[in-house]
mmCIF file of C-alpha atoms in Angstrom:
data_model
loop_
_atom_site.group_PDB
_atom_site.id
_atom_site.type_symbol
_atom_site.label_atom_id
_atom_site.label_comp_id
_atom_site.label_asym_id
_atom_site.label_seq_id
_atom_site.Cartn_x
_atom_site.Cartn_y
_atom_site.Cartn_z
ATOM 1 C CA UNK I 286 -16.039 9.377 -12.521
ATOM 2 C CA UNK I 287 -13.093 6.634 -13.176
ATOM 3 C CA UNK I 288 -14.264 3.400 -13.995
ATOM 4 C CA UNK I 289 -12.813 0.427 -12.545
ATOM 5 C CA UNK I 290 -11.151 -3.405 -13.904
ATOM 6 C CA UNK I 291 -11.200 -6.633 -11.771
ATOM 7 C CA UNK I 292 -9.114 -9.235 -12.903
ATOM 8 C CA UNK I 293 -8.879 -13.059 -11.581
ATOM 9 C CA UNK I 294 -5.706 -14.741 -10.172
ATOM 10 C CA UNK I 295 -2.693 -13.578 -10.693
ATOM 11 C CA UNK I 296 -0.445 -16.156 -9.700
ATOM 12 C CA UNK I 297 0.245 -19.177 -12.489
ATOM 13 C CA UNK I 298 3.399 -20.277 -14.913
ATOM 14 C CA UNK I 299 6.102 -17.591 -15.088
ATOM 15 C CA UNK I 300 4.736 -15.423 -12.026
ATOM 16 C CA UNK I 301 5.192 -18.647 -9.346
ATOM 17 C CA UNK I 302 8.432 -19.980 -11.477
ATOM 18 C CA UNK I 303 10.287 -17.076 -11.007
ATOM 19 C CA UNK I 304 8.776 -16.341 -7.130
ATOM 20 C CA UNK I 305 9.718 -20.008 -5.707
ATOM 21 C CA UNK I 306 12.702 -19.939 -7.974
ATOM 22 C CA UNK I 307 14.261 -17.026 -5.468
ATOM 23 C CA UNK I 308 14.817 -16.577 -1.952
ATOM 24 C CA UNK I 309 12.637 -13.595 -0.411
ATOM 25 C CA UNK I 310 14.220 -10.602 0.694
ATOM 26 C CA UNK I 311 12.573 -10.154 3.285
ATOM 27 C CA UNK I 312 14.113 -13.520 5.349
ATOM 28 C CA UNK I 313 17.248 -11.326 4.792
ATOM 29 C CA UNK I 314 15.608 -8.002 6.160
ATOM 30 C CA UNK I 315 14.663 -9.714 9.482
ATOM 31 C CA UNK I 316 18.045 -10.685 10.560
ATOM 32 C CA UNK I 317 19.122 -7.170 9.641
ATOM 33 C CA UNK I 318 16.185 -5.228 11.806
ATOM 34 C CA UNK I 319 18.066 -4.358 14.487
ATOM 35 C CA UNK I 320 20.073 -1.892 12.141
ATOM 36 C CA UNK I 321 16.462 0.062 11.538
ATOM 37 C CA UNK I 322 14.679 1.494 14.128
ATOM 38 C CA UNK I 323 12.572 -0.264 16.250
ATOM 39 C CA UNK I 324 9.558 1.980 14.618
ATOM 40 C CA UNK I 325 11.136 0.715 11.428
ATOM 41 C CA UNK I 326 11.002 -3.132 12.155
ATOM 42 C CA UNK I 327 7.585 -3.601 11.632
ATOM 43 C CA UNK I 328 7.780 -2.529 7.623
ATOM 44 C CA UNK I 329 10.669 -5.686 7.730
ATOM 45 C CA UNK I 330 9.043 -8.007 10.248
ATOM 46 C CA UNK I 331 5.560 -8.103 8.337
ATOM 47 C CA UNK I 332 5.484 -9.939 5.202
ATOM 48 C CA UNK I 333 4.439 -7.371 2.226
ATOM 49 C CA UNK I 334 1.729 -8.915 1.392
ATOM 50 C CA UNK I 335 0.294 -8.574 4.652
ATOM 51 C CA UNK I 336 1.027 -4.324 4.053
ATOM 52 C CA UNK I 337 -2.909 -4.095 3.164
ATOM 53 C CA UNK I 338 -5.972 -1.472 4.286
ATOM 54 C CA UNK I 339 -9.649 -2.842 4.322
ATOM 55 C CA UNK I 340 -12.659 -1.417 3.222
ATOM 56 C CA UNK I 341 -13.382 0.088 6.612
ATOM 57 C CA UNK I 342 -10.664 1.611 6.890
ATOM 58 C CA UNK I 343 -10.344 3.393 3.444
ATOM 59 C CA UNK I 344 -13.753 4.632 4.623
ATOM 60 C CA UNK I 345 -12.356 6.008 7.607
ATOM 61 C CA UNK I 346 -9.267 7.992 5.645
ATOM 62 C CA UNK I 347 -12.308 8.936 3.366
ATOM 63 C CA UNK I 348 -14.428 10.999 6.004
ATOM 64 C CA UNK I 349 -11.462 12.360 7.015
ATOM 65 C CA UNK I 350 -10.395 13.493 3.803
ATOM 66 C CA UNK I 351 -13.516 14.927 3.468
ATOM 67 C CA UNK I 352 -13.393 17.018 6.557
ATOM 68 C CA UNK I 353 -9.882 18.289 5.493
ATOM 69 C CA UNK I 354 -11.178 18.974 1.730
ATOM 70 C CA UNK I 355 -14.784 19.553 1.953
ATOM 71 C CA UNK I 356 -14.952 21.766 -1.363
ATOM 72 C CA UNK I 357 -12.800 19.172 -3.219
ATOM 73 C CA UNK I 358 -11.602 16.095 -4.333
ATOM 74 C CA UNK I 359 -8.225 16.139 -3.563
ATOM 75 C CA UNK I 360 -5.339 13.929 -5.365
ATOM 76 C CA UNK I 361 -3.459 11.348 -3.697
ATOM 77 C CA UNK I 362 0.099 13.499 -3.761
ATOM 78 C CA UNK I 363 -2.057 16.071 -1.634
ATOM 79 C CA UNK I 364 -3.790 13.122 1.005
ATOM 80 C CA UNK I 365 -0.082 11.604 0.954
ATOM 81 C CA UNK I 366 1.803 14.939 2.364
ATOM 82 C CA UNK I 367 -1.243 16.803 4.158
ATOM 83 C CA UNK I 368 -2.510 13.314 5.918
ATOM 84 C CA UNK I 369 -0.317 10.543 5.692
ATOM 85 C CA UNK I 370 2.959 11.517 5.895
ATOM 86 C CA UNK I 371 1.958 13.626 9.275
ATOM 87 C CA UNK I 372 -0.029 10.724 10.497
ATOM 88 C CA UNK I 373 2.750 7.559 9.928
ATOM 89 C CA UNK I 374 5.867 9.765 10.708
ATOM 90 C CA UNK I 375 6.259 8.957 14.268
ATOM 91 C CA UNK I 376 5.260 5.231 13.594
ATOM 92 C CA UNK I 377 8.016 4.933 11.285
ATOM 93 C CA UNK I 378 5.919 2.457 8.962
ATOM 94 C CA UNK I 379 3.514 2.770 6.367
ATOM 95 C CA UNK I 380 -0.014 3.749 6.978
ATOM 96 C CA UNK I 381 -0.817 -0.188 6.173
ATOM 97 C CA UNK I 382 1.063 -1.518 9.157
ATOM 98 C CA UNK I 383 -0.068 1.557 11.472
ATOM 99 C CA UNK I 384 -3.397 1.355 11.577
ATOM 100 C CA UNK I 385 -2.798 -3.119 10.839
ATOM 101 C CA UNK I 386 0.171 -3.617 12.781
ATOM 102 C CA UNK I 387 -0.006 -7.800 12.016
ATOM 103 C CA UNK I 388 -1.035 -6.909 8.865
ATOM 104 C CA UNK I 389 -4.147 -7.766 7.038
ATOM 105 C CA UNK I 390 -4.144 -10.384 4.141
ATOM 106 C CA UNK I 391 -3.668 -9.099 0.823
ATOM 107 C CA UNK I 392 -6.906 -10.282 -1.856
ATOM 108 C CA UNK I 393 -6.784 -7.177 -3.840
ATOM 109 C CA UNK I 394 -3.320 -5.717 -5.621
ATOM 110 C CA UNK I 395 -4.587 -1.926 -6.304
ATOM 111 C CA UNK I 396 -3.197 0.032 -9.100
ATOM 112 C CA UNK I 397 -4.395 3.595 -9.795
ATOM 113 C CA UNK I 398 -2.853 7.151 -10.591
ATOM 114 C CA UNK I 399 -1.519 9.203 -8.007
ATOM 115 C CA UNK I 400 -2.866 12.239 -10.093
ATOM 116 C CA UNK I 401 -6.897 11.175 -9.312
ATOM 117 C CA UNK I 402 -8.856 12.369 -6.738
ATOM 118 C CA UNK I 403 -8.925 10.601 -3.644
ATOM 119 C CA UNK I 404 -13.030 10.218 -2.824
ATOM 120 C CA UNK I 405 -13.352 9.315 -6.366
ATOM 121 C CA UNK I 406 -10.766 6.528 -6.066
ATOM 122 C CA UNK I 407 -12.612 5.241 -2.864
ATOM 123 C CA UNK I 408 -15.710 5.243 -3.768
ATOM 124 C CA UNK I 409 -14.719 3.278 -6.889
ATOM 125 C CA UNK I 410 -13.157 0.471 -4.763
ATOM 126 C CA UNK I 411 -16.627 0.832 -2.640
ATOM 127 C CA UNK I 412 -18.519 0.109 -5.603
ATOM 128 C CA UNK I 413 -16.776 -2.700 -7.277
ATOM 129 C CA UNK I 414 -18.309 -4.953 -5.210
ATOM 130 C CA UNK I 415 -14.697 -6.602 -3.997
ATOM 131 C CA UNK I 416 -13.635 -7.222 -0.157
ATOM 132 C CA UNK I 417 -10.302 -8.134 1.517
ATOM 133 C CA UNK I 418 -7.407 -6.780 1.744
ATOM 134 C CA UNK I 419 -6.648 -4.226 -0.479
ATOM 135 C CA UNK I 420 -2.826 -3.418 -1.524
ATOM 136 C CA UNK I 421 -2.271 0.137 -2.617
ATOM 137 C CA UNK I 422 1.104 1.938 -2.747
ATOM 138 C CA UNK I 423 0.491 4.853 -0.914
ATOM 139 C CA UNK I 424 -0.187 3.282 2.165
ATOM 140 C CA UNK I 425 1.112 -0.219 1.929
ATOM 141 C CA UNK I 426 4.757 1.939 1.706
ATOM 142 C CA UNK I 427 6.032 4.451 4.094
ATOM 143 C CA UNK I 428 5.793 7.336 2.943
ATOM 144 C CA UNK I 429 8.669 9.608 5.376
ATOM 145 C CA UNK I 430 11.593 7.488 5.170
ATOM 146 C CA UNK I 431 14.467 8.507 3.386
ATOM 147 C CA UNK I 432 14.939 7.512 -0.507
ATOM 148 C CA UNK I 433 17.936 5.211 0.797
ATOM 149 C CA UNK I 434 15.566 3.677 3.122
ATOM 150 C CA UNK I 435 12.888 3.172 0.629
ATOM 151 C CA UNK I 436 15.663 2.117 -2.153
ATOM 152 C CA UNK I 437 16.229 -1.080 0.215
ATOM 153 C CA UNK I 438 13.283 -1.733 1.505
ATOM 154 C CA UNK I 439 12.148 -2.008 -2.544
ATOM 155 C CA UNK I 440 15.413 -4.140 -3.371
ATOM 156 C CA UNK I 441 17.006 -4.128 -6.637
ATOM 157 C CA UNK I 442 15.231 -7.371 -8.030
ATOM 158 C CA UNK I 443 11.501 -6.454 -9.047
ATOM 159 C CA UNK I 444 10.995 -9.511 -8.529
ATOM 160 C CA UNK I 445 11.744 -9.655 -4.963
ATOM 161 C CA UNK I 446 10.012 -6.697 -4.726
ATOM 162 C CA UNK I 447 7.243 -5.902 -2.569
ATOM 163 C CA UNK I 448 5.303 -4.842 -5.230
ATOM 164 C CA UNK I 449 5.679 -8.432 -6.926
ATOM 165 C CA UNK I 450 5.288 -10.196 -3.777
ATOM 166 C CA UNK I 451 2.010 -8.291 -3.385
ATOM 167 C CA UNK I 452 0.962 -8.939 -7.132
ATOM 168 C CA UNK I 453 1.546 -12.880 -6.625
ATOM 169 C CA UNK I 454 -0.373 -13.199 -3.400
ATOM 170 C CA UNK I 455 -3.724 -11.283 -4.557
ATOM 171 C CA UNK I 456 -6.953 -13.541 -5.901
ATOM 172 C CA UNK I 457 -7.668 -10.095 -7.955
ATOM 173 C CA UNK I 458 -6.254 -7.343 -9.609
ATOM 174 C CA UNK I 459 -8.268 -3.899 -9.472
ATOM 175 C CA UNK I 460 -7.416 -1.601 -11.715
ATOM 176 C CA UNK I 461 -8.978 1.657 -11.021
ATOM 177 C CA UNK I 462 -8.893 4.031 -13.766
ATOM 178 C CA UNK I 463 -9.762 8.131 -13.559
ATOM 179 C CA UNK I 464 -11.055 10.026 -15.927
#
């Protein structure tokens, strides 16, 4: 089993500088949304770091990653292109924003390995004893649009990024760590 890191606040000296110092990118995507899809607007319209899954709801993808992969724990490459890619394509948004579509305050920025398995990963968020909103990649991001589409959405300043945004608007950091 992985083991798992919770670290306080995240947000102090350099971090809020450098975030009030610059304008957000996402003022700039809003004016621009009628150039995306309207199943794309939501990704711009929502602030990222409102992109965020609860506890509940990692439960949910859980059982049903356990139906799919009963024998197995499967990685989160394999959940990402056998569950959510099929399940957010026609929304046109991350996973995050689907199953949130106002979003869900962000209290937890969740870093991890792609390469671990999935009901591991879950069931070390389940038991670390943290609640909230819960910022993870793979579903605060969509995952089916195009790289150009992602490229802009992620912006060329990290940070401006929605990653960084995230980061500076979480109480905690939870690293979760495979083994």
């Amino acid at each position: 089993e992985g083991t798992l890191e919770v670290a306080g606040s995240v947000t102090g000296g350099a971090l809020a500088t450098a975030q009030s110092a610059m304008e957000s990118p996402f003022e700039g995507a809003r004016m621009n949304a009628s150039s995306y899809a309207k199943s794309q607007e939501r990704q711009h319209l929502v602030p990222p770091s409102k992109w965020c899954v609860t506890l509940d709801q990692l439960g949910g993808l859980l059982q049903e990653v356990g139906q799919r992969f009963p024998d197995i724990d499967p990685t989160v490459y394999q959940v990402v292109e056998d569950l959510i890619k099929p399940k957010t394509e026609k929304a046109g948004c991350s996973y995050a924003l689907m199953v949130n579509p106002e979003g869900v305050d962000v209290d937890n920025f969740v870093t991890h390995a792609w390469a671990e398995g999935f009901k591991a990963f879950v069931r070390d968020l389940r038991t670390a004893n943290v609640s909230g909103g819960f910022w993870i990649c793979f579903l605060a991001l969509p995952q089916t649009w195009e790289p150009s589409e992602l490229c802009a959405l992620l912006g060329r300043n990290p940070y401006m990024s929605p990653f960084y945004i995230a980061l500076t608007g979480a109480s905690r950091v939870v690293a979760v760590r495979n083994s």
